[in-house]
CSV table of C-alpha atoms (C1' of nucleotides) in Angstrom, one decimal:
chain,number,residue,atom,x,y,z
A,1,MET,CA,-5.9,-32.7,20.2
A,2,ALA,CA,-8.5,-32.8,23.0
A,3,ASN,CA,-5.8,-31.9,25.6
A,4,GLU,CA,-4.3,-29.1,23.8
A,5,THR,CA,-5.2,-25.8,25.3
A,6,THR,CA,-3.5,-23.5,22.8
A,7,ALA,CA,-3.6,-23.4,19.0
A,8,ILE,CA,0.0,-22.7,18.3
A,9,GLN,CA,2.8,-25.1,18.9
A,10,PRO,CA,5.4,-24.5,20.2
A,11,SER,CA,4.4,-21.8,22.7
A,12,ARG,CA,6.2,-18.4,22.9
A,13,GLU,CA,8.0,-19.6,25.9
A,14,GLN,CA,9.3,-22.8,24.4
A,15,ASP,CA,10.7,-21.4,21.1
A,16,PHE,CA,9.9,-17.8,20.2
A,17,PRO,CA,11.3,-17.8,16.6
A,18,GLU,CA,9.5,-21.0,15.7
A,19,TRP,CA,6.3,-19.7,17.3
A,20,TYR,CA,6.6,-16.6,15.2
A,21,GLN,CA,6.8,-18.7,12.0
A,22,GLN,CA,3.8,-20.8,13.2
A,23,ILE,CA,1.5,-17.9,13.9
A,24,ILE,CA,2.1,-16.6,10.4
A,25,THR,CA,1.2,-20.0,8.9
A,26,ALA,CA,-1.8,-20.4,11.2
A,27,ALA,CA,-3.2,-17.0,10.4
A,28,ASP,CA,-2.5,-17.5,6.7
A,29,LEU,CA,-0.7,-14.2,6.4
A,30,ALA,CA,2.2,-15.1,4.1
A,31,GLU,CA,4.5,-17.9,2.9
A,32,ASN,CA,8.1,-18.2,1.8
A,33,SER,CA,8.5,-18.0,-2.0
A,34,GLU,CA,10.6,-20.3,-4.1
A,35,VAL,CA,12.9,-17.4,-4.4
A,36,ARG,CA,15.0,-17.3,-1.3
A,37,GLY,CA,14.2,-14.4,0.9
A,38,CYS,CA,11.1,-13.3,-0.9
A,39,MET,CA,7.6,-13.8,0.4
A,40,VAL,CA,4.1,-14.3,-0.9
A,41,ILE,CA,1.8,-12.0,1.0
A,42,LYS,CA,-1.6,-13.7,1.2
A,43,PRO,CA,-4.9,-11.8,1.4
A,44,TRP,CA,-5.1,-11.6,5.2
A,45,GLY,CA,-1.6,-10.4,5.4
A,46,TYR,CA,-1.9,-7.9,2.6
A,47,GLY,CA,-5.2,-6.7,4.1
A,48,LEU,CA,-3.2,-5.9,7.1
A,49,TRP,CA,-0.7,-3.9,5.1
A,50,GLU,CA,-3.6,-2.0,3.4
A,51,ARG,CA,-4.9,-1.1,6.8
A,52,ILE,CA,-1.5,0.2,7.7
A,53,GLN,CA,-1.1,2.1,4.4
A,54,GLN,CA,-4.4,3.9,4.5
A,55,PRO,CA,-4.1,5.9,7.7
A,56,LEU,CA,-0.4,6.5,7.2
A,57,ASP,CA,-1.1,7.8,3.7
A,58,ARG,CA,-3.7,10.1,5.1
A,59,MET,CA,-1.3,11.4,7.8
A,60,PHE,CA,1.4,12.1,5.2
A,61,LYS,CA,-1.1,14.1,3.2
A,62,GLU,CA,-2.3,16.0,6.2
A,63,THR,CA,1.3,17.0,6.8
A,64,GLY,CA,1.6,18.4,3.3
A,65,HIS,CA,3.1,15.5,1.3
A,66,GLU,CA,2.1,14.2,-2.1
A,67,ASN,CA,2.7,10.8,-3.6
A,68,ALA,CA,4.8,10.1,-6.6
A,69,TYR,CA,6.6,7.2,-8.2
A,70,PHE,CA,10.2,6.8,-9.1
A,71,PRO,CA,11.9,3.9,-11.1
A,72,LEU,CA,12.7,0.5,-9.7
A,73,PHE,CA,16.0,0.5,-11.6
A,74,ILE,CA,18.8,2.8,-10.6
A,75,PRO,CA,22.0,3.4,-12.8
A,76,LEU,CA,24.9,1.8,-11.0
A,77,SER,CA,26.8,5.0,-11.2
A,78,TYR,CA,24.2,6.8,-9.0
A,79,LEU,CA,25.0,4.6,-6.1
A,80,GLU,CA,28.7,5.6,-6.4
A,81,LYS,CA,27.9,9.2,-5.7
A,82,GLU,CA,27.7,9.1,-2.0
A,83,ALA,CA,30.6,7.3,-0.3
A,84,ALA,CA,28.9,6.2,2.9
A,85,HIS,CA,25.8,5.2,0.9
A,86,VAL,CA,27.9,2.9,-1.3
A,87,GLU,CA,29.5,1.2,1.7
A,88,GLY,CA,26.1,0.7,3.3
A,89,PHE,CA,24.3,-0.9,0.4
A,90,ALA,CA,26.8,-2.3,-2.0
A,91,LYS,CA,26.9,-5.6,-0.2
A,92,GLU,CA,23.2,-6.3,-0.7
A,93,CYS,CA,22.3,-5.1,-4.2
A,94,ALA,CA,20.6,-7.0,-6.9
A,95,VAL,CA,22.2,-6.1,-10.2
A,96,VAL,CA,20.6,-6.2,-13.6
A,97,THR,CA,23.2,-6.7,-16.4
A,98,HIS,CA,21.2,-7.9,-19.4
A,99,HIS,CA,18.0,-6.9,-21.1
A,100,ARG,CA,17.2,-10.0,-23.2
A,101,LEU,CA,17.1,-13.8,-23.2
A,102,GLU,CA,18.1,-16.1,-26.0
A,103,VAL,CA,17.4,-19.8,-26.4
A,104,GLY,CA,20.6,-21.7,-25.9
A,105,PRO,CA,21.8,-25.1,-27.2
A,106,GLU,CA,19.7,-27.3,-24.9
A,107,GLY,CA,16.6,-25.1,-24.9
A,108,LYS,CA,17.9,-23.2,-21.9
A,109,LEU,CA,17.4,-19.4,-21.8
A,110,ILE,CA,20.7,-17.5,-21.7
A,111,PRO,CA,20.9,-13.8,-20.9
A,112,SER,CA,22.1,-11.7,-23.8
A,113,GLY,CA,22.1,-8.1,-24.7
A,114,PRO,CA,24.4,-6.8,-22.0
A,115,LEU,CA,23.6,-3.3,-20.7
A,116,ASN,CA,26.0,-0.5,-21.3
A,117,GLU,CA,25.7,0.4,-17.6
A,118,PRO,CA,24.4,-2.2,-15.2
A,119,LEU,CA,21.3,-1.2,-13.2
A,120,ILE,CA,20.7,-2.0,-9.6
A,121,VAL,CA,17.3,-2.8,-8.2
A,122,ARG,CA,16.6,0.0,-5.7
A,123,PRO,CA,17.6,-0.8,-2.1
A,124,THR,CA,16.3,2.7,-1.3
A,125,SER,CA,15.7,5.7,-3.6
A,126,GLU,CA,17.7,8.6,-2.3
A,127,THR,CA,20.0,8.7,-5.4
A,128,ILE,CA,17.5,8.5,-8.1
A,129,ILE,CA,15.0,10.8,-6.4
A,130,GLY,CA,17.9,13.2,-5.7
A,131,ALA,CA,18.7,13.3,-9.5
A,132,ALA,CA,15.1,14.2,-10.2
A,133,TYR,CA,15.1,16.9,-7.5
A,134,ALA,CA,18.3,18.3,-9.0
A,135,ARG,CA,16.3,18.9,-12.2
A,136,TRP,CA,13.3,20.3,-10.4
A,137,VAL,CA,14.9,22.7,-8.1
A,138,GLN,CA,16.3,26.1,-9.4
A,139,SER,CA,15.3,28.5,-6.7
A,140,TYR,CA,14.4,28.7,-3.1
A,141,ARG,CA,10.9,29.3,-4.4
A,142,ASP,CA,10.9,25.6,-5.6
A,143,LEU,CA,11.4,24.4,-2.0
A,144,PRO,CA,10.4,22.6,0.0
A,145,ILE,CA,9.7,19.5,-2.0
A,146,LEU,CA,7.6,17.1,0.0
A,147,ILE,CA,7.1,13.7,-1.7
A,148,ASN,CA,6.4,10.2,-0.6
A,149,GLN,CA,6.4,7.0,-2.6
A,150,TRP,CA,4.9,3.6,-1.8
A,151,ALA,CA,7.1,1.0,-3.4
A,152,ASN,CA,9.0,-2.3,-3.1
A,153,VAL,CA,12.7,-2.4,-2.5
A,154,VAL,CA,15.3,-5.1,-2.6
A,155,ARG,CA,18.1,-5.7,-0.1
A,156,TRP,CA,19.7,-9.0,-0.7
A,157,GLU,CA,19.4,-10.4,2.8
A,158,MET,CA,21.3,-13.5,3.7
A,159,ARG,CA,19.0,-14.3,6.6
A,160,PRO,CA,15.4,-13.7,5.9
A,161,ARG,CA,12.4,-13.9,8.2
A,162,LEU,CA,8.9,-13.3,7.0
A,163,PHE,CA,7.9,-9.6,7.4
A,164,LEU,CA,10.9,-8.8,9.6
A,165,ARG,CA,13.7,-9.2,7.1
A,166,THR,CA,13.0,-10.2,3.5
A,167,ALA,CA,15.0,-9.6,0.4
A,168,GLU,CA,12.2,-7.8,-1.2
A,169,PHE,CA,9.8,-5.8,1.0
A,170,LEU,CA,7.1,-3.2,0.7
A,171,TRP,CA,7.5,0.2,2.3
A,172,GLN,CA,7.0,3.9,1.9
A,173,GLU,CA,9.8,6.3,1.6
A,174,GLY,CA,9.4,10.0,2.0
A,175,HIS,CA,11.9,12.3,0.5
A,176,THR,CA,12.0,16.0,1.1
A,177,ALA,CA,14.2,18.9,0.2
A,178,HIS,CA,14.4,22.2,2.1
A,179,GLU,CA,16.2,25.5,1.9
A,180,ASN,CA,17.7,25.4,5.3
A,181,ALA,CA,18.9,22.9,7.9
A,182,ALA,CA,16.4,23.9,10.6
A,183,GLU,CA,13.4,23.3,8.4
A,184,ALA,CA,14.8,19.9,7.3
A,185,VAL,CA,15.5,18.9,10.9
A,186,ALA,CA,12.0,19.9,11.9
A,187,GLU,CA,10.7,17.8,9.0
A,188,THR,CA,12.7,14.8,10.2
A,189,GLU,CA,11.3,15.2,13.7
A,190,LYS,CA,7.8,15.8,12.5
A,191,MET,CA,7.7,12.6,10.6
A,192,LEU,CA,9.1,10.6,13.5
A,193,GLU,CA,6.2,11.9,15.5
A,194,VAL,CA,3.8,10.8,12.8
A,195,TYR,CA,5.3,7.3,13.0
A,196,GLU,CA,5.1,7.3,16.8
A,197,ARG,CA,1.5,8.4,16.7
A,198,PHE,CA,0.6,5.8,14.1
A,199,ALA,CA,2.3,3.1,16.1
A,200,ARG,CA,0.5,4.0,19.3
A,201,GLU,CA,-2.9,4.8,18.0
A,202,TYR,CA,-3.3,2.2,15.2
A,203,LEU,CA,-1.0,-0.6,16.1
A,204,ALA,CA,-1.3,-0.2,19.9
A,205,LEU,CA,2.5,-0.3,20.1
A,206,PRO,CA,4.0,1.8,22.9
A,207,VAL,CA,7.1,2.7,20.9
A,208,LEU,CA,10.2,4.4,22.2
A,209,THR,CA,11.7,7.2,20.1
A,210,GLY,CA,15.4,7.9,20.0
A,211,GLU,CA,18.4,8.6,17.9
A,212,LYS,CA,20.7,6.0,16.4
A,213,SER,CA,24.4,6.0,17.3
A,214,GLU,CA,26.9,6.7,14.6
A,215,SER,CA,27.4,3.0,13.8
A,216,GLU,CA,23.7,2.4,13.4
A,217,ARG,CA,23.0,5.5,11.4
A,218,PHE,CA,21.5,5.2,7.9
A,219,PRO,CA,24.4,5.2,5.4
A,220,GLY,CA,24.9,8.8,4.4
A,221,ALA,CA,22.7,10.4,7.0
A,222,VAL,CA,23.7,13.1,9.4
A,223,ARG,CA,21.1,12.0,12.0
A,224,THR,CA,18.9,8.9,12.1
A,225,LEU,CA,15.9,9.0,14.4
A,226,CYS,CA,13.8,5.9,15.0
A,227,ILE,CA,10.9,4.3,16.7
A,228,GLU,CA,11.7,1.1,18.6
A,229,ALA,CA,9.0,-1.3,19.7
A,230,MET,CA,9.4,-3.8,22.5
A,231,VAL,CA,8.3,-7.3,21.7
A,232,GLN,CA,7.7,-10.4,23.7
A,233,ASP,CA,11.1,-12.0,23.4
A,234,ARG,CA,12.4,-8.9,25.3
A,235,LYS,CA,14.0,-7.4,22.3
A,236,ALA,CA,13.5,-4.1,20.7
A,237,VAL,CA,12.6,-3.9,17.0
A,238,GLN,CA,13.4,-0.9,14.9
A,239,ALA,CA,10.0,-0.2,13.4
A,240,GLY,CA,10.5,3.1,11.6
A,241,THR,CA,13.3,5.6,10.8
A,242,SER,CA,13.5,9.2,9.9
A,243,HIS,CA,16.8,10.6,8.6
A,244,TYR,CA,18.2,14.1,8.4
A,245,LEU,CA,20.5,13.9,5.5
A,246,GLY,CA,22.0,17.4,5.7
A,247,GLN,CA,23.6,18.3,2.4
A,248,ASN,CA,25.3,14.9,1.8
A,249,PHE,CA,22.9,13.7,-0.8
A,250,SER,CA,22.2,17.1,-2.4
A,251,LYS,CA,25.9,17.5,-3.0
A,252,ALA,CA,26.1,14.0,-4.4
A,253,SER,CA,23.1,14.6,-6.7
A,254,GLY,CA,23.6,18.3,-7.4
A,255,ILE,CA,20.4,19.6,-5.8
A,256,GLN,CA,21.5,23.2,-5.9
A,257,PHE,CA,19.3,26.3,-5.8
A,258,ALA,CA,19.6,30.1,-5.7
A,259,ASN,CA,18.9,31.1,-2.1
A,260,ARG,CA,17.3,34.3,-0.9
A,261,ASN,CA,20.6,36.1,-1.4
A,262,ASN,CA,20.8,34.8,-4.9
A,263,GLN,CA,23.8,32.6,-3.9
A,264,PRO,CA,24.0,29.0,-5.0
A,265,GLU,CA,23.3,26.6,-2.1
A,266,TYR,CA,22.8,22.9,-1.7
A,267,ALA,CA,19.4,21.8,-0.4
A,268,TYR,CA,18.9,20.1,2.9
A,269,THR,CA,17.2,16.8,2.5
A,270,THR,CA,15.4,14.2,4.6
A,271,SER,CA,14.1,10.7,4.1
A,272,TRP,CA,11.9,8.5,6.3
A,273,GLY,CA,10.3,5.1,5.9
A,274,VAL,CA,8.3,2.3,7.4
A,275,SER,CA,8.0,-1.1,5.9
A,276,THR,CA,6.2,-4.5,6.1
A,277,ARG,CA,8.4,-5.0,9.1
A,278,LEU,CA,5.7,-3.1,11.0
A,279,ILE,CA,3.5,-6.2,10.5
A,280,GLY,CA,6.2,-8.5,12.0
A,281,THR,CA,6.6,-6.1,14.9
A,282,LEU,CA,2.9,-6.1,15.5
A,283,LEU,CA,2.8,-9.9,15.4
A,284,MET,CA,5.6,-10.2,17.9
A,285,ALA,CA,4.2,-7.6,20.2
A,286,HIS,CA,0.6,-8.8,20.4
A,287,GLY,CA,0.5,-12.4,19.3
A,288,ASP,CA,-0.3,-15.1,21.9
A,289,ASP,CA,-0.2,-18.9,22.0
A,290,ASN,CA,-3.5,-19.0,20.1
A,291,GLY,CA,-2.3,-17.0,17.1
A,292,ILE,CA,-2.0,-13.4,16.1
A,293,VAL,CA,-3.9,-10.6,17.9
A,294,LEU,CA,-5.0,-7.6,15.8
A,295,PRO,CA,-5.9,-4.2,17.1
A,296,PRO,CA,-9.3,-3.3,15.7
A,297,LYS,CA,-8.1,-0.3,13.8
A,298,VAL,CA,-5.9,-2.5,11.5
A,299,ALA,CA,-7.8,-5.7,11.5
A,300,PRO,CA,-8.9,-6.4,7.9
A,301,SER,CA,-12.2,-7.7,9.3
A,302,GLN,CA,-13.1,-6.4,12.8
A,303,ILE,CA,-16.1,-8.7,13.3
A,304,VAL,CA,-16.7,-12.1,12.0
A,305,ILE,CA,-20.2,-13.6,12.1
A,306,ILE,CA,-20.3,-17.3,12.3
A,307,PRO,CA,-23.7,-19.0,11.6
A,308,VAL,CA,-24.2,-22.0,13.8
A,309,THR,CA,-26.4,-24.4,11.9
A,310,PRO,CA,-26.5,-27.8,13.6
A,311,LYS,CA,-29.6,-29.0,11.7
A,312,GLU,CA,-30.6,-28.6,8.1
A,313,GLU,CA,-33.9,-27.2,9.3
A,314,GLY,CA,-33.6,-23.6,10.5
A,315,ARG,CA,-30.4,-23.1,8.6
A,316,ALA,CA,-32.0,-20.6,6.2
A,317,ALA,CA,-33.4,-18.6,9.1
A,318,VAL,CA,-30.0,-18.5,10.9
A,319,LEU,CA,-28.3,-17.3,7.7
A,320,GLU,CA,-30.8,-14.7,7.2
A,321,ALA,CA,-30.4,-13.4,10.7
A,322,CYS,CA,-26.6,-13.3,10.2
A,323,GLU,CA,-27.0,-11.3,7.0
A,324,LYS,CA,-29.3,-8.9,8.8
A,325,LEU,CA,-26.9,-8.5,11.7
A,326,ALA,CA,-24.0,-7.9,9.3
A,327,THR,CA,-25.9,-5.3,7.5
A,328,GLU,CA,-26.8,-3.6,10.7
A,329,LEU,CA,-23.2,-3.7,12.0
A,330,ARG,CA,-21.9,-2.3,8.7
A,331,GLN,CA,-24.0,0.8,9.3
A,332,LEU,CA,-22.1,1.5,12.6
A,333,GLN,CA,-18.9,3.4,12.4
A,334,LEU,CA,-15.5,3.2,14.1
A,335,ASP,CA,-12.9,5.9,13.3
A,336,GLY,CA,-15.4,7.5,10.9
A,337,GLU,CA,-15.4,4.3,8.8
A,338,PRO,CA,-18.0,1.6,8.5
A,339,LEU,CA,-17.3,-1.5,10.6
A,340,ARG,CA,-15.6,-4.2,8.6
A,341,VAL,CA,-17.8,-7.2,9.0
A,342,ARG,CA,-17.3,-10.6,7.5
A,343,LEU,CA,-19.8,-13.4,7.3
A,344,ASP,CA,-18.2,-16.9,7.4
A,345,THR,CA,-20.5,-19.1,5.5
A,346,ARG,CA,-17.9,-21.8,4.7
A,347,ASP,CA,-19.1,-25.4,4.8
A,348,LYS,CA,-17.1,-26.3,7.9
A,349,PRO,CA,-18.0,-27.2,11.5
A,350,GLY,CA,-18.6,-24.1,13.6
A,351,GLY,CA,-15.9,-24.9,16.1
A,352,ALA,CA,-13.2,-25.2,13.4
A,353,LYS,CA,-14.3,-21.8,12.0
A,354,GLY,CA,-14.1,-20.2,15.4
A,355,TRP,CA,-10.5,-21.4,15.8
A,356,ASP,CA,-9.6,-20.2,12.3
A,357,TRP,CA,-10.6,-16.7,13.2
A,358,ILE,CA,-9.0,-16.8,16.6
A,359,LYS,CA,-5.7,-17.7,14.9
A,360,LYS,CA,-6.3,-14.8,12.5
A,361,GLY,CA,-6.7,-12.4,15.3
A,362,VAL,CA,-10.1,-11.1,14.5
A,363,PRO,CA,-11.1,-8.7,17.4
A,364,LEU,CA,-14.7,-10.0,17.7
A,365,ARG,CA,-16.4,-13.2,16.8
A,366,VAL,CA,-20.2,-13.3,16.8
A,367,GLU,CA,-22.0,-16.7,16.7
A,368,ILE,CA,-25.6,-17.0,16.0
A,369,GLY,CA,-27.5,-20.3,16.2
A,370,PRO,CA,-31.1,-21.4,16.4
A,371,ARG,CA,-31.3,-20.9,20.2
A,372,ASP,CA,-30.2,-17.3,19.8
A,373,LEU,CA,-32.9,-16.7,17.3
A,374,ALA,CA,-35.4,-18.0,19.7
A,375,ALA,CA,-34.0,-16.0,22.6
A,376,GLY,CA,-33.0,-12.9,20.7
A,377,THR,CA,-29.4,-13.1,21.7
A,378,VAL,CA,-25.9,-13.7,20.2
A,379,PHE,CA,-22.7,-15.2,21.5
A,380,VAL,CA,-19.7,-12.9,21.4
A,381,GLY,CA,-16.2,-14.1,21.6
A,382,VAL,CA,-13.5,-11.5,22.2
A,383,GLY,CA,-10.4,-12.3,20.2
A,384,ILE,CA,-7.9,-11.2,22.8
A,385,ARG,CA,-9.4,-13.8,25.3
A,386,ALA,CA,-9.4,-16.7,22.9
A,387,SER,CA,-10.8,-19.3,25.2
A,388,ARG,CA,-13.9,-19.8,27.2
A,389,ARG,CA,-17.4,-19.2,26.1
A,390,ARG,CA,-19.0,-16.0,27.0
A,391,PRO,CA,-22.5,-15.5,28.1
A,392,PRO,CA,-25.0,-14.6,25.4
A,393,ILE,CA,-25.7,-10.9,25.2
A,394,PRO,CA,-29.0,-9.5,24.1
A,395,ARG,CA,-29.5,-7.8,20.8
A,396,PRO,CA,-29.1,-5.1,19.6
A,397,ILE,CA,-25.4,-5.1,20.4
A,398,SER,CA,-23.4,-1.9,20.5
A,399,CYS,CA,-20.0,-1.3,19.2
A,400,ASN,CA,-18.8,0.5,22.3
A,401,ARG,CA,-16.7,-2.4,23.4
A,402,LEU,CA,-14.4,-1.8,20.4
B,1,C,C1',31.8,-15.8,2.3
B,2,G,C1',33.3,-19.5,6.7
B,3,G,C1',31.0,-24.1,9.8
B,4,A,C1',27.1,-28.0,10.1
B,5,G,C1',23.0,-30.5,8.0
B,6,U,C1',18.9,-31.9,4.8
B,7,G,C1',16.6,-33.2,-0.1
B,8,U,C1',10.8,-39.1,-0.4
B,9,A,C1',2.8,-37.0,-2.3
B,10,G,C1',0.3,-30.0,-1.7
B,11,C,C1',2.6,-29.9,3.7
B,12,U,C1',5.2,-32.7,7.8
B,13,U,C1',7.8,-36.9,7.5
B,14,A,C1',9.1,-42.9,8.3
B,15,G,C1',12.1,-46.2,5.6
B,16,C,C1',18.7,-45.7,4.5
B,17,U,C1',23.1,-48.3,9.3
B,18,U,C1',22.1,-54.2,7.2
B,19,G,C1',20.0,-53.0,-1.0
B,20,G,C1',14.6,-57.0,-2.4
B,21,U,C1',7.1,-54.3,-5.2
B,22,A,C1',7.0,-46.7,-1.7
B,23,G,C1',4.6,-46.3,4.1
B,24,A,C1',2.1,-42.8,7.6
B,25,G,C1',-0.1,-38.2,9.6
B,26,C,C1',-2.2,-33.7,7.9
B,27,G,C1',-4.6,-31.6,3.8
B,28,C,C1',-7.7,-32.8,-0.7
B,29,C,C1',-12.1,-35.6,-3.4
B,30,U,C1',-16.8,-38.9,-2.8
B,31,G,C1',-20.7,-41.0,0.4
B,32,G,C1',-22.8,-41.3,5.1
B,33,U,C1',-23.3,-39.9,10.2
B,34,U,C1',-22.4,-35.1,12.4
B,35,U,C1',-22.1,-29.7,13.9
B,36,G,C1',-23.3,-24.3,20.4
B,37,G,C1',-15.1,-25.2,21.3
B,38,G,C1',-10.5,-27.7,16.5
B,39,A,C1',-15.9,-34.1,14.2
B,40,C,C1',-16.2,-39.4,13.0
B,41,C,C1',-16.6,-43.8,9.7
B,42,A,C1',-15.9,-45.9,5.0
B,43,G,C1',-13.9,-45.3,0.3
B,44,G,C1',-10.6,-42.6,-3.2
B,45,A,C1',-7.0,-39.5,-6.0
B,46,G,C1',-2.1,-38.0,-5.5
B,47,G,C1',5.3,-40.3,-5.9
B,48,U,C1',10.5,-39.4,-12.3
B,49,C,C1',12.4,-40.9,-3.7
B,50,G,C1',16.5,-33.2,-5.9
B,51,U,C1',19.5,-34.3,-10.7
B,52,A,C1',23.3,-37.0,-13.4
B,53,G,C1',26.4,-41.0,-13.5
B,54,G,C1',28.5,-45.5,-11.2
B,55,U,C1',28.4,-50.5,-8.3
B,56,U,C1',24.7,-54.6,-8.5
B,57,C,C1',20.6,-59.8,-10.8
B,58,A,C1',18.3,-55.7,-8.1
B,59,A,C1',19.3,-48.8,-5.5
B,60,A,C1',15.0,-44.2,-1.9
B,61,U,C1',19.0,-47.2,0.6
B,62,C,C1',26.0,-48.1,-1.2
B,63,C,C1',29.8,-44.8,-4.2
B,64,U,C1',31.0,-40.2,-7.1
B,65,A,C1',29.7,-35.7,-9.0
B,66,U,C1',26.3,-31.8,-9.3
B,67,C,C1',22.2,-28.6,-8.0
B,68,A,C1',19.0,-26.7,-4.4
B,69,C,C1',17.5,-25.6,0.3
B,70,U,C1',17.8,-25.2,5.8
B,71,C,C1',20.3,-24.0,10.3
B,72,C,C1',24.6,-21.6,13.0
B,73,G,C1',28.4,-17.0,12.4
B,74,A,C1',29.4,-11.3,10.0
B,75,C,C1',25.2,-7.2,7.6
B,76,C,C1',20.4,-5.0,7.7
B,77,A,C1',13.9,-1.4,7.3
RNA sequence: CGGAGUGUAGCUUAGCUUGGUAGAGCGCCUGGUUUGGGACCAGGAGGUCGUAGGUUCAAAUCCUAUCACUCCGACCA
């Protein structure tokens, strides 16, 4: 242990996929569930998702969208309506066939009460949202419809990897309907720009934008635009997609309206989404051999204060100073929000606590001990340079370095 | 769905070839010493060895069946 220079074994160079698993464990982000392909997202990982959701949700609303919620279950027949869509998703659908359990001979529970029509668990919601839009749209005056939903979806993956590919994952899916193609294409491009801006400004991912080839296109789409992020194993990860669906789904779902000439016309629709894969992408792009590395804007805690209390005497004074500093820091703002400051008072040696937060990718670690109290200084460790002690800096500290 | 492999404590695993009282590390609990870069010592709790059957005086170990999971191929946000 004394000779190890990095916290994560193996290193990225030695075995990248294994390293990826290890940083997730080390940072306590998530774990595999007993159900194959599903994951338990732990507080630090879910906090990260919340920090992704909040700005994105704001950006969606700034671009005129509203949130709504559509059902988890989709009638099987809906999936059959769009031929390419069927082909794309049929192979990975979870199907619900019964609505009841009965106690069998040996105390085992046996499904009973077969459903008239089986339901699929949504792999995506174009069809069921399309059915709703068909009811809502009568006239060009009802358009556009600009709706987003935050939801979970299920795609029965045979080869899961935490955050990157899981059978169930969290995402947002925007679904819009427009009266003409140009407006729908513009919407598709606009939301891709939102994704690109979010990736660059919040996740610090220099993504490339582009259009998918026919073979990689979303099943049923006319055009699929995407953001691709480069990660450290020299691969590109598809981190977000925006689809122009043309009239394919409106014809399948019957989203028809009276246009400005009072002629019946099918709407032009789009859909766009990002998922918890963004977290996996972030980890693979920024992580190092000491754990994950979080950009300050999405770190659940941006600063961790670690009281260093070698002796019983003076402990109360150190804790008090830490509390005071935390309160001061929380009054500072970053991005128009209070700094997220955590005080680590766990009963654990200081060195171990420091490593915990390095592995969790916290941007700044502040350590305060008795000597600092006497000198009026604090130690600051920058997460991105995980090793080496930095010189004490005098209080008050500023947040400029963020 | 094709090919390979593995099931032993919360986690990682040794033991299996050659059958003979279930072992370790990490983690957890208690006490003490510690604490400015991942602490140490002592003690302690924790196991239907995946499941069912068979062989045997005796099975984690050998045989059969079964279930589950993992890895490699085709799909995918």
